[in-house]
Coordinates of C-alpha atoms (C1' of nucleotides) in Angstrom, one line a residue:
Chain O
M1200 CA -46.8 26.1 -39.9
S1201 CA -45.5 23.2 -37.8
E1202 CA -46.9 19.9 -38.7
A1203 CA -48.6 18.1 -35.9
R1204 CA -47.9 14.7 -37.6
V1205 CA -45.8 12.3 -35.6
S1206 CA -45.3 9.9 -38.5
Q1207 CA -42.1 7.9 -38.6
V1208 CA -41.1 9.8 -41.8
H1209 CA -41.4 13.1 -39.9
R1210 CA -39.4 11.8 -37.0
A1211 CA -36.7 10.5 -39.3
L1212 CA -36.6 13.8 -41.2
L1213 CA -36.1 15.8 -38.0
G1214 CA -33.6 13.2 -36.7
V1215 CA -31.3 13.1 -39.7
R1216 CA -31.6 16.8 -40.3
D1217 CA -30.6 17.4 -36.7
L1218 CA -27.6 15.0 -37.0
I1219 CA -26.4 17.0 -40.0
V1220 CA -27.1 20.5 -38.8
S1221 CA -25.6 19.8 -35.4
G1222 CA -22.4 18.7 -37.1
D1223 CA -22.6 15.2 -35.8
L1224 CA -22.4 14.0 -39.4
T1225 CA -19.8 15.9 -41.3
A1226 CA -19.8 16.9 -44.9
G1227 CA -19.2 14.0 -47.3
T1228 CA -20.1 11.4 -44.7
R1229 CA -22.0 8.4 -46.2
L1230 CA -25.3 7.8 -44.6
H1231 CA -25.6 4.1 -43.9
E1232 CA -29.2 3.3 -43.8
V1233 CA -29.1 0.4 -41.4
A1234 CA -26.9 2.2 -38.9
L1235 CA -29.1 5.3 -39.1
S1236 CA -32.3 3.3 -38.7
E1237 CA -31.0 1.6 -35.6
K1238 CA -29.7 4.9 -34.2
L1239 CA -33.0 6.6 -34.7
G1240 CA -35.2 3.6 -33.8
I1241 CA -37.0 3.8 -37.2
S1242 CA -37.2 1.2 -39.9
R1243 CA -35.5 1.7 -43.2
T1244 CA -38.7 2.4 -45.2
P1245 CA -39.6 5.8 -43.6
L1246 CA -35.9 6.6 -43.2
R1247 CA -35.4 6.3 -46.9
S1248 CA -38.4 8.4 -47.5
A1249 CA -36.9 11.1 -45.3
L1250 CA -33.5 10.8 -47.0
A1251 CA -35.1 11.3 -50.3
Q1252 CA -36.8 14.5 -49.0
L1253 CA -33.6 15.7 -47.6
R1254 CA -32.1 15.3 -51.0
Q1255 CA -34.8 17.6 -52.4
E1256 CA -33.9 20.1 -49.7
G1257 CA -30.3 19.9 -50.7
L1258 CA -28.8 18.8 -47.5
V1259 CA -28.0 15.3 -48.8
E1260 CA -27.0 14.0 -52.2
T1261 CA -27.0 10.6 -53.9
I1262 CA -23.8 8.7 -54.5
S1263 CA -23.2 7.2 -57.9
S1264 CA -22.9 3.8 -56.4
G1265 CA -26.1 4.2 -54.6
G1266 CA -27.1 5.6 -51.3
Y1267 CA -26.8 9.0 -49.8
A1268 CA -24.1 11.2 -48.4
V1269 CA -24.0 14.5 -46.5
R1270 CA -23.6 17.2 -49.1
R1271 CA -20.5 19.5 -49.2
F1272 CA -21.1 23.2 -49.6
S1273 CA -18.7 25.7 -50.9
R1274 CA -18.7 29.3 -49.7
D1275 CA -20.3 30.2 -53.1
D1276 CA -23.0 27.7 -52.6
V1277 CA -24.0 29.4 -49.4
I1278 CA -23.8 32.9 -51.0
D1279 CA -26.0 31.8 -53.8
A1280 CA -28.6 30.3 -51.5
I1281 CA -28.7 33.6 -49.6
E1282 CA -28.8 35.6 -52.8
L1283 CA -31.7 33.4 -54.0
R1284 CA -33.6 33.9 -50.8
G1285 CA -33.2 37.7 -51.2
V1286 CA -34.4 37.6 -54.8
L1287 CA -37.4 35.5 -53.8
E1288 CA -38.3 37.7 -50.8
G1289 CA -37.9 40.7 -53.1
T1290 CA -40.3 39.1 -55.5
A1291 CA -42.8 38.5 -52.8
A1292 CA -42.5 42.1 -51.7
R1293 CA -42.8 43.5 -55.2
L1294 CA -45.8 41.4 -56.1
A1295 CA -47.5 42.2 -52.9
A1296 CA -47.0 45.9 -53.7
E1297 CA -48.1 45.6 -57.3
R1298 CA -51.1 43.5 -56.5
G1299 CA -52.1 45.1 -53.3
V1300 CA -52.5 43.6 -49.8
D1301 CA -55.5 43.6 -47.4
A1302 CA -55.3 46.3 -44.8
S1303 CA -55.7 43.8 -42.1
R1304 CA -52.6 41.9 -43.1
L1305 CA -50.6 45.1 -43.4
A1306 CA -51.8 46.0 -39.9
E1307 CA -50.7 42.7 -38.6
L1308 CA -47.3 43.2 -40.1
R1309 CA -47.0 46.6 -38.6
W1310 CA -48.0 45.2 -35.3
L1311 CA -45.2 42.6 -35.6
L1312 CA -42.8 45.5 -36.3
S1313 CA -43.8 47.3 -33.2
E1314 CA -43.4 44.1 -31.2
I1315 CA -39.9 43.8 -32.6
D1316 CA -39.2 47.4 -31.5
G1317 CA -40.3 46.3 -28.1
A1318 CA -38.0 43.4 -28.0
M1319 CA -35.1 45.6 -29.0
R1320 CA -35.8 48.2 -26.3
G1321 CA -32.8 49.0 -24.2
S1322 CA -29.1 48.4 -24.8
E1323 CA -27.7 45.7 -27.0
A1324 CA -27.1 43.6 -23.9
E1325 CA -30.6 44.1 -22.5
M1326 CA -32.6 43.4 -25.5
D1327 CA -34.9 40.3 -25.6
F1328 CA -32.9 38.4 -28.2
D1329 CA -34.9 35.2 -28.2
R1330 CA -38.1 37.2 -28.8
Y1331 CA -36.5 39.1 -31.6
V1332 CA -35.6 35.8 -33.3
E1333 CA -39.1 34.5 -32.9
L1334 CA -40.7 37.7 -34.2
N1335 CA -38.2 38.1 -37.0
A1336 CA -39.1 34.6 -38.2
A1337 CA -42.8 35.4 -38.0
F1338 CA -42.3 38.6 -39.9
H1339 CA -40.5 36.9 -42.8
E1340 CA -42.9 34.1 -43.0
M1341 CA -45.8 36.5 -43.2
L1342 CA -44.0 38.5 -45.9
W1343 CA -43.5 35.3 -47.9
G1344 CA -47.2 34.7 -48.0
L1345 CA -48.3 38.2 -49.0
A1346 CA -48.2 37.6 -52.7
S1347 CA -49.3 34.0 -53.2
E1348 CA -49.1 30.5 -51.9
T1349 CA -46.8 29.6 -54.8
I1350 CA -44.3 32.2 -53.8
Y1351 CA -44.5 31.2 -50.2
R1352 CA -43.8 27.6 -51.0
E1353 CA -40.7 28.4 -53.0
I1354 CA -39.2 30.8 -50.3
E1355 CA -39.9 28.3 -47.6
R1356 CA -38.1 25.7 -49.7
I1357 CA -35.0 27.6 -50.2
S1358 CA -35.0 28.6 -46.5
R1359 CA -34.9 25.0 -45.6
L1360 CA -31.2 25.2 -46.2
P1361 CA -30.3 26.1 -42.6
F1362 CA -27.7 28.7 -43.6
A1363 CA -30.1 30.4 -46.0
S1364 CA -32.9 31.0 -43.6
P1365 CA -33.5 34.5 -42.2
S1366 CA -32.7 33.2 -38.8
A1367 CA -29.5 31.5 -39.8
F1368 CA -27.2 33.8 -37.9
L1369 CA -29.6 34.5 -35.1
N1370 CA -29.1 31.5 -32.9
K1371 CA -29.7 32.0 -29.3
Q1372 CA -26.4 31.1 -27.9
S1373 CA -24.7 33.6 -30.2
G1374 CA -23.7 36.7 -28.2
V1375 CA -21.8 38.2 -31.1
P1376 CA -22.1 41.9 -30.6
A1377 CA -21.6 42.6 -34.3
F1378 CA -24.7 40.5 -35.0
R1379 CA -26.8 42.2 -32.5
R1380 CA -25.8 45.6 -33.7
S1381 CA -26.9 44.7 -37.3
L1382 CA -30.4 44.2 -36.0
Y1383 CA -31.1 47.9 -35.8
G1384 CA -30.4 48.4 -39.5
A1385 CA -32.4 45.2 -40.2
Q1386 CA -35.4 46.5 -38.4
A1387 CA -35.2 49.8 -40.4
Q1388 CA -35.3 47.7 -43.6
H1389 CA -38.3 45.8 -42.3
R1390 CA -40.2 49.0 -41.8
A1391 CA -39.1 50.3 -45.3
I1392 CA -40.3 47.1 -47.0
I1393 CA -43.7 47.3 -45.4
D1394 CA -43.9 51.0 -46.1
A1395 CA -43.1 50.5 -49.8
I1396 CA -45.7 47.7 -50.0
G1397 CA -48.3 50.0 -48.5
R1398 CA -47.5 52.7 -51.0
R1399 CA -47.6 50.2 -53.9
E1400 CA -43.9 50.9 -54.7
G1401 CA -43.0 47.5 -56.0
T1402 CA -39.5 48.3 -57.2
R1403 CA -38.5 49.9 -53.9
A1404 CA -39.9 47.0 -51.9
E1405 CA -38.0 44.5 -54.0
A1406 CA -34.7 46.3 -53.8
I1407 CA -34.9 46.7 -50.0
A1408 CA -35.8 43.1 -49.5
R1409 CA -32.9 42.0 -51.6
E1410 CA -30.5 44.2 -49.7
H1411 CA -32.0 43.0 -46.5
A1412 CA -30.9 39.4 -47.3
R1413 CA -27.4 40.7 -47.8
L1414 CA -27.1 41.1 -44.1
A1415 CA -27.0 37.4 -43.9
R1416 CA -24.2 37.4 -46.4
L1417 CA -22.2 39.9 -44.4
N1418 CA -22.6 37.8 -41.3
L1419 CA -21.5 34.8 -43.3
E1420 CA -18.4 36.4 -44.5
Y1421 CA -17.7 37.8 -41.1
V1422 CA -17.9 34.3 -39.5
L1423 CA -15.9 32.6 -42.2
D1424 CA -13.2 35.2 -42.5
E1425 CA -12.9 36.9 -39.2
A1426 CA -14.4 34.6 -36.6
P1427 CA -14.2 31.0 -37.7
G1428 CA -14.5 30.0 -34.1
L1429 CA -18.2 30.8 -34.4
I1430 CA -18.7 28.3 -37.2
P1431 CA -20.0 25.6 -35.0
Q1432 CA -22.6 28.0 -33.6
V1433 CA -24.3 28.7 -37.0
P1434 CA -26.5 25.9 -38.2
A1435 CA -24.9 23.6 -40.7
L1436 CA -22.0 26.0 -41.4
S1437 CA -19.7 23.2 -40.5
L1438 CA -20.7 21.6 -43.9
V1439 CA -19.0 24.4 -45.7
V1440 CA -15.7 23.3 -47.1
S1441 CA -13.8 26.1 -48.8
Chain Q
M21 CA -29.0 15.9 -68.1
S22 CA -31.1 12.8 -68.6
E23 CA -30.6 10.1 -66.1
A24 CA -29.6 6.8 -67.5
R25 CA -31.0 5.0 -64.5
V26 CA -33.7 2.6 -65.1
S27 CA -34.6 2.1 -61.5
Q28 CA -38.2 1.4 -60.6
V29 CA -38.5 4.7 -58.8
H30 CA -37.5 6.4 -62.1
R31 CA -40.0 4.4 -64.1
A32 CA -42.7 5.1 -61.6
L33 CA -41.9 8.8 -61.7
L34 CA -42.1 9.0 -65.5
G35 CA -45.2 6.8 -65.5
V36 CA -47.2 8.8 -63.0
R37 CA -46.1 12.1 -64.4
D38 CA -47.1 11.1 -67.8
L39 CA -50.5 10.0 -66.6
I40 CA -51.0 13.4 -65.0
V41 CA -49.6 15.5 -67.8
S42 CA -51.5 13.6 -70.5
G43 CA -54.7 14.3 -68.7
D44 CA -55.4 10.7 -68.0
L45 CA -55.6 11.6 -64.3
T46 CA -57.6 14.7 -63.8
A47 CA -57.2 17.4 -61.2
G48 CA -58.2 16.3 -57.7
T49 CA -58.2 12.6 -58.5
R50 CA -57.0 10.5 -55.6
L51 CA -54.1 8.4 -56.5
H52 CA -54.8 4.9 -55.2
E53 CA -51.4 3.2 -54.6
V54 CA -52.5 -0.3 -55.2
A55 CA -54.3 0.5 -58.4
L56 CA -51.4 2.6 -59.7
S57 CA -48.8 0.0 -58.8
E58 CA -50.7 -2.7 -60.7
K59 CA -51.3 -0.4 -63.6
L60 CA -47.6 0.4 -63.9
G61 CA -46.3 -3.0 -62.9
I62 CA -44.3 -1.5 -60.0
S63 CA -44.5 -2.4 -56.4
R64 CA -45.8 0.1 -53.9
T65 CA -42.4 1.0 -52.3
P66 CA -40.8 2.7 -55.3
L67 CA -44.2 4.0 -56.4
R68 CA -44.6 5.8 -53.0
S69 CA -41.1 7.2 -53.4
A70 CA -42.0 8.6 -56.8
L71 CA -45.2 10.1 -55.4
A72 CA -43.3 11.8 -52.7
Q73 CA -41.0 13.3 -55.3
L74 CA -43.9 14.4 -57.4
R75 CA -45.2 16.2 -54.3
Q76 CA -42.0 18.1 -54.1
E77 CA -42.3 19.0 -57.7
G78 CA -45.8 20.3 -57.0
L79 CA -47.8 18.1 -59.4
V80 CA -49.3 16.1 -56.5
E81 CA -50.4 17.0 -53.0
T82 CA -51.1 15.0 -49.8
I83 CA -54.6 14.5 -48.6
S84 CA -55.3 15.2 -44.9
S85 CA -56.6 11.7 -44.4
G86 CA -53.5 10.3 -46.0
G87 CA -52.4 9.5 -49.5
Y88 CA -52.0 11.6 -52.5
A89 CA -54.2 13.4 -55.1
V90 CA -53.5 15.2 -58.3
R91 CA -53.1 18.9 -57.5
R92 CA -55.6 21.5 -58.8
F93 CA -54.1 24.6 -60.2
S94 CA -55.7 27.9 -60.5
R95 CA -54.9 30.3 -63.3
D96 CA -53.0 32.4 -60.8
D97 CA -51.0 29.4 -59.7
V98 CA -49.8 29.0 -63.3
I99 CA -49.1 32.7 -63.7
D100 CA -47.1 32.8 -60.5
A101 CA -45.1 29.8 -61.6
I102 CA -44.3 31.5 -64.9
E103 CA -43.5 34.7 -63.1
L104 CA -41.1 32.9 -60.8
R105 CA -39.4 31.2 -63.7
G106 CA -38.9 34.6 -65.2
V107 CA -37.5 36.0 -62.0
L108 CA -35.1 33.2 -61.6
E109 CA -33.9 33.3 -65.2
G110 CA -33.5 37.0 -64.8
T111 CA -31.3 36.3 -61.7
A112 CA -29.2 33.8 -63.6
A113 CA -28.7 36.4 -66.4
R114 CA -27.9 39.2 -63.9
L115 CA -25.4 37.2 -61.9
A116 CA -23.8 35.9 -65.1
A117 CA -23.4 39.5 -66.3
E118 CA -22.1 40.7 -62.9
R119 CA -19.7 37.9 -62.3
G120 CA -18.6 37.4 -65.9
V121 CA -18.8 34.4 -68.2
D122 CA -16.1 32.5 -70.0
A123 CA -15.7 33.6 -73.6
S124 CA -16.1 30.0 -74.7
R125 CA -19.5 29.6 -73.1
L126 CA -20.7 32.9 -74.6
A127 CA -19.5 31.8 -77.9
E128 CA -21.5 28.6 -77.6
L129 CA -24.6 30.5 -76.7
R130 CA -24.1 32.8 -79.7
W131 CA -23.7 29.7 -81.8
L132 CA -27.0 28.4 -80.5
L133 CA -28.6 31.7 -81.4
S134 CA -27.4 31.4 -85.0
E135 CA -28.7 27.9 -85.1
I136 CA -32.1 29.1 -84.0
D137 CA -31.9 31.7 -86.7
G138 CA -31.3 28.9 -89.1
A139 CA -34.3 26.9 -87.9
M140 CA -36.5 30.0 -88.3
R141 CA -35.4 30.7 -91.8
G142 CA -38.3 31.0 -94.3
S143 CA -41.9 31.7 -93.7
E144 CA -43.8 30.8 -90.6
A145 CA -45.1 27.7 -92.3
E146 CA -41.7 26.6 -93.6
M147 CA -39.6 27.0 -90.4
D148 CA -38.2 23.9 -88.7
F149 CA -40.4 24.1 -85.6
D150 CA -39.2 20.9 -84.0
R151 CA -35.6 22.1 -84.2
Y152 CA -36.6 25.5 -82.8
V153 CA -38.1 23.8 -79.8
E154 CA -35.0 21.7 -79.2
L155 CA -32.6 24.6 -79.6
N156 CA -34.7 26.9 -77.4
A157 CA -34.7 24.3 -74.6
A158 CA -30.9 24.0 -75.0
F159 CA -30.5 27.8 -74.9
H160 CA -32.5 28.2 -71.8
E161 CA -30.8 25.3 -70.0
M162 CA -27.4 26.8 -70.8
L163 CA -28.5 30.2 -69.6
W164 CA -29.6 28.6 -66.3
G165 CA -26.2 27.3 -65.7
L166 CA -24.2 30.5 -66.5
A167 CA -24.2 31.8 -62.9
S168 CA -23.9 28.7 -60.7
E169 CA -25.0 25.2 -60.1
T170 CA -27.4 26.4 -57.3
I171 CA -29.2 28.8 -59.6
Y172 CA -29.4 26.1 -62.2
R173 CA -31.0 23.6 -59.8
E174 CA -33.7 26.0 -58.7
I175 CA -34.7 27.0 -62.2
E176 CA -34.7 23.4 -63.3
R177 CA -37.0 22.7 -60.3
I178 CA -39.6 25.3 -61.0
S179 CA -39.5 24.3 -64.7
R180 CA -40.6 20.8 -63.7
L181 CA -44.1 22.2 -63.5
P182 CA -44.9 21.4 -67.1
F183 CA -46.7 24.7 -67.8
A184 CA -43.9 26.8 -66.3
S185 CA -41.1 25.4 -68.6
P186 CA -39.8 27.5 -71.5
S187 CA -41.1 24.9 -73.8
A188 CA -44.6 24.7 -72.3
F189 CA -46.3 26.3 -75.2
L190 CA -44.1 24.9 -77.9
N191 CA -45.4 21.5 -78.3
K192 CA -44.8 19.9 -81.6
Q193 CA -48.4 19.3 -82.7
S194 CA -49.3 22.9 -82.0
G195 CA -49.7 24.8 -85.3
V196 CA -51.0 27.9 -83.7
P197 CA -49.9 30.7 -85.9
A198 CA -49.9 33.2 -83.0
F199 CA -47.4 31.1 -81.2
R200 CA -45.1 30.8 -84.2
R201 CA -45.2 34.5 -84.8
S202 CA -44.2 35.2 -81.2
L203 CA -41.0 33.4 -81.8
Y204 CA -39.4 36.2 -83.7
G205 CA -39.7 38.5 -80.8
A206 CA -38.5 35.8 -78.5
Q207 CA -35.4 35.3 -80.5
A208 CA -34.7 39.0 -80.4
Q209 CA -34.9 38.8 -76.7
H210 CA -32.5 35.8 -76.6
R211 CA -30.0 38.0 -78.5
A212 CA -30.5 40.9 -76.2
I213 CA -30.0 38.8 -73.1
I214 CA -26.7 37.4 -74.3
D215 CA -25.6 40.9 -75.5
A216 CA -26.3 42.4 -72.1
I217 CA -24.4 39.6 -70.4
G218 CA -21.5 40.1 -72.7
R219 CA -21.5 43.8 -71.9
R220 CA -21.8 43.1 -68.1
E221 CA -25.1 44.9 -68.0
G222 CA -26.7 43.0 -65.3
T223 CA -29.9 45.0 -64.8
R224 CA -30.7 45.0 -68.5
A225 CA -30.1 41.2 -68.7
E226 CA -32.4 40.6 -65.8
A227 CA -35.2 42.8 -67.1
I228 CA -35.2 41.3 -70.5
A229 CA -35.1 37.7 -69.2
R230 CA -38.1 38.6 -67.0
E231 CA -40.0 40.0 -69.9
H232 CA -39.1 37.0 -72.0
A233 CA -40.9 34.7 -69.6
R234 CA -44.0 37.0 -70.0
L235 CA -44.4 35.5 -73.5
A236 CA -45.4 32.3 -71.8
R237 CA -48.0 34.2 -69.8
L238 CA -49.4 35.8 -72.9
N239 CA -49.6 32.4 -74.5
L240 CA -51.3 31.0 -71.4
E241 CA -53.9 33.8 -71.4
Y242 CA -54.5 33.4 -75.1
V243 CA -55.2 29.7 -74.7
L244 CA -57.4 30.0 -71.6
D245 CA -59.4 33.0 -72.8
E246 CA -59.5 32.8 -76.5
A247 CA -58.7 29.3 -77.6
P248 CA -59.7 26.9 -74.9
G249 CA -59.8 24.2 -77.5
L250 CA -56.0 24.2 -77.4
I251 CA -55.9 23.4 -73.6
P252 CA -55.5 19.6 -74.1
Q253 CA -52.5 20.3 -76.4
V254 CA -50.5 22.2 -73.7
P255 CA -48.9 19.9 -71.1
A256 CA -50.9 19.7 -67.8
L257 CA -53.0 22.7 -68.7
S258 CA -56.0 20.4 -68.2
L259 CA -55.2 20.6 -64.4
V260 CA -56.1 24.2 -64.4
V261 CA -59.6 24.7 -62.9
S262 CA -61.7 27.8 -62.7
Chain S
dG629 C1' 6.5 -8.4 -53.5
dC630 C1' 3.0 -6.8 -56.3
dT631 C1' -1.0 -7.4 -59.0
dT632 C1' -5.1 -9.6 -60.3
dC633 C1' -9.1 -12.3 -59.8
dC634 C1' -12.5 -14.4 -57.2
dA635 C1' -15.4 -15.0 -53.4
dA636 C1' -17.8 -13.6 -49.4
dC637 C1' -20.0 -10.0 -47.3
dA638 C1' -22.4 -5.8 -46.8
dA639 C1' -25.1 -2.3 -48.6
dT640 C1' -28.8 -0.5 -51.3
dG641 C1' -33.1 -1.3 -54.1
dT642 C1' -37.4 -3.8 -54.3
dA643 C1' -41.3 -6.6 -52.9
dT644 C1' -44.4 -8.2 -49.7
dA645 C1' -46.5 -8.9 -45.3
dC646 C1' -48.3 -6.7 -41.2
dA647 C1' -50.5 -2.8 -38.5
dT648 C1' -53.1 1.1 -38.1
dT649 C1' -56.3 4.3 -39.4
dG650 C1' -60.0 6.2 -42.0
dT651 C1' -64.3 5.4 -44.5
dG652 C1' -68.6 3.7 -45.9
dG653 C1' -72.6 1.0 -45.4
dC654 C1' -76.0 -1.3 -42.8
dA655 C1' -78.8 -1.9 -39.1
dT656 C1' -81.3 -0.3 -35.3
dA657 C1' -83.6 3.0 -32.5
dT658 C1' -86.0 7.2 -32.0
Chain R
dA866 C1' -88.0 8.3 -42.4
dT867 C1' -84.0 10.0 -40.7
dA868 C1' -80.1 10.0 -37.8
dT869 C1' -76.7 7.7 -35.2
dG870 C1' -73.6 4.2 -33.9
dC871 C1' -71.1 0.2 -34.9
dC872 C1' -68.8 -3.1 -37.7
dA873 C1' -66.4 -4.6 -41.7
dC874 C1' -63.4 -3.4 -45.4
dA875 C1' -60.1 -0.9 -47.7
dA876 C1' -56.5 2.2 -47.9
dT877 C1' -52.2 4.1 -46.2
dG878 C1' -48.1 3.8 -43.1
dT879 C1' -44.6 0.8 -41.4
dA880 C1' -41.6 -3.2 -40.9
dT881 C1' -39.2 -7.0 -42.6
dA882 C1' -37.7 -10.3 -45.9
dC883 C1' -35.6 -11.0 -50.4
dA884 C1' -32.8 -9.7 -54.5
dT885 C1' -29.3 -7.4 -56.7
dT886 C1' -25.3 -4.8 -56.9
dG887 C1' -21.0 -2.9 -55.3
dT888 C1' -17.0 -3.4 -52.3
dT889 C1' -13.4 -5.4 -49.8
dG890 C1' -10.2 -8.8 -48.4
dG891 C1' -7.5 -12.7 -49.2
dA892 C1' -5.3 -16.0 -51.9
dA893 C1' -2.9 -17.5 -55.9
dG894 C1' 0.0 -16.6 -59.8
dC895 C1' 3.4 -14.0 -62.2

DNA sequence: GCTTCCAACAATGTATACATTGTGGCATAT
DNA sequence: ATATGCCACAATGTATACATTGTTGGAAGC
């Protein structure tokens, strides 16, 4: 799903997004186009195009007087984005169950599940965390596409908000034990979702997928309330102003 | 909610969108930037910005060789867009019920409902159809915003697809009796949604809102299967191929 | 000393010029 | 006659120049 294009717009998109997610540009900061274009080595035209796209994604907002600024997010904004992701993933799961899924695709999903099991083998400290993250992302992306292209697009869109994506709290540096422990329950939910889809149990698939996204909310609230020191380690969570 | 801005980008956005929705540009048509810029009297820079935004909205897609083309929609694409709108409106209603809504806002919604009743007074032929359309749009927009700004934004986004909006099959010229008759059931659902929210019955509110959107699907299937002559009267339905 | 107005500057919004890439047609060779 | 390769043109992608609007600092007047 990664675009091979190396257009200037694409470069600008990645560049600015990285500056925001990494916390280099803090919430509310005005984005001066000339300064940014010089910093990134990209002319203003593709840069502006990228900024407009980031506005659609929600990371950036327009200022009344013109131009763009890094958006501020409240805790509730993040919670709602996670909730929405859960609702949409639930819809993908429900529609997949109701409409039916090719056996080959279900088999591929089950293969992903067994691979995840493999990555989690051993103790919490021993597990192949990086591989889990990779496989988890692949699993979710495949789930998104089970129902239809339209559904996939919408979930992919909401997941562009860095803190709403299924991998938001699974960054590699994070050695938070509580996060790793939550993965066992998460994997059980993965299995249950696929099982429900296979049995054409739409309501069950939807409910579990919604609940699955709640893990991200739990992690969010844990970080914000009990371990604020971790905030810089979660993508774009530094943009959350209470 | 209407932007007062008269920027060239805004003009281009409205211009191109109108050309597409009106059926002037048919599905699959490549959008030549120079020709369009001359036709609209707008230079290429803001025009390209508008095209990029229309791509985000889904009306337009990029071509592999570069440039844009009017998107083709299948029947299933439209069905999924309507389904998604229903799911999201259901989420707005559920969250509103679960989280609670200010009495003043509920009162305003109930006032809208009574106004709709007023517009529907009399026989099918006598009713003030234009006013119904206007009030219906206002009701839905207000419902979208009951839960949170984030939810509102997402529903507003999906409703930008002309055939997914709550007003898609309520165009003024349409004198289709079947459509008008469906409005009585629709209004009953409006009441039930607000009643459920007032009683904090989230599940019920969500279910009814989802079912409410199904009316649009019924209308869609009626037009496509039984009255294809009406296709040009429904915004952007001419983009639906096969 | 504080406020207000004006002017200069700096930033965004727009237009246009340039570069690069894809496409189509024509000619030539098999 | 058909297929292939090359060349010319046209379209998009990018950079830059220009216009317009907002902002800030300083000076003058109260």
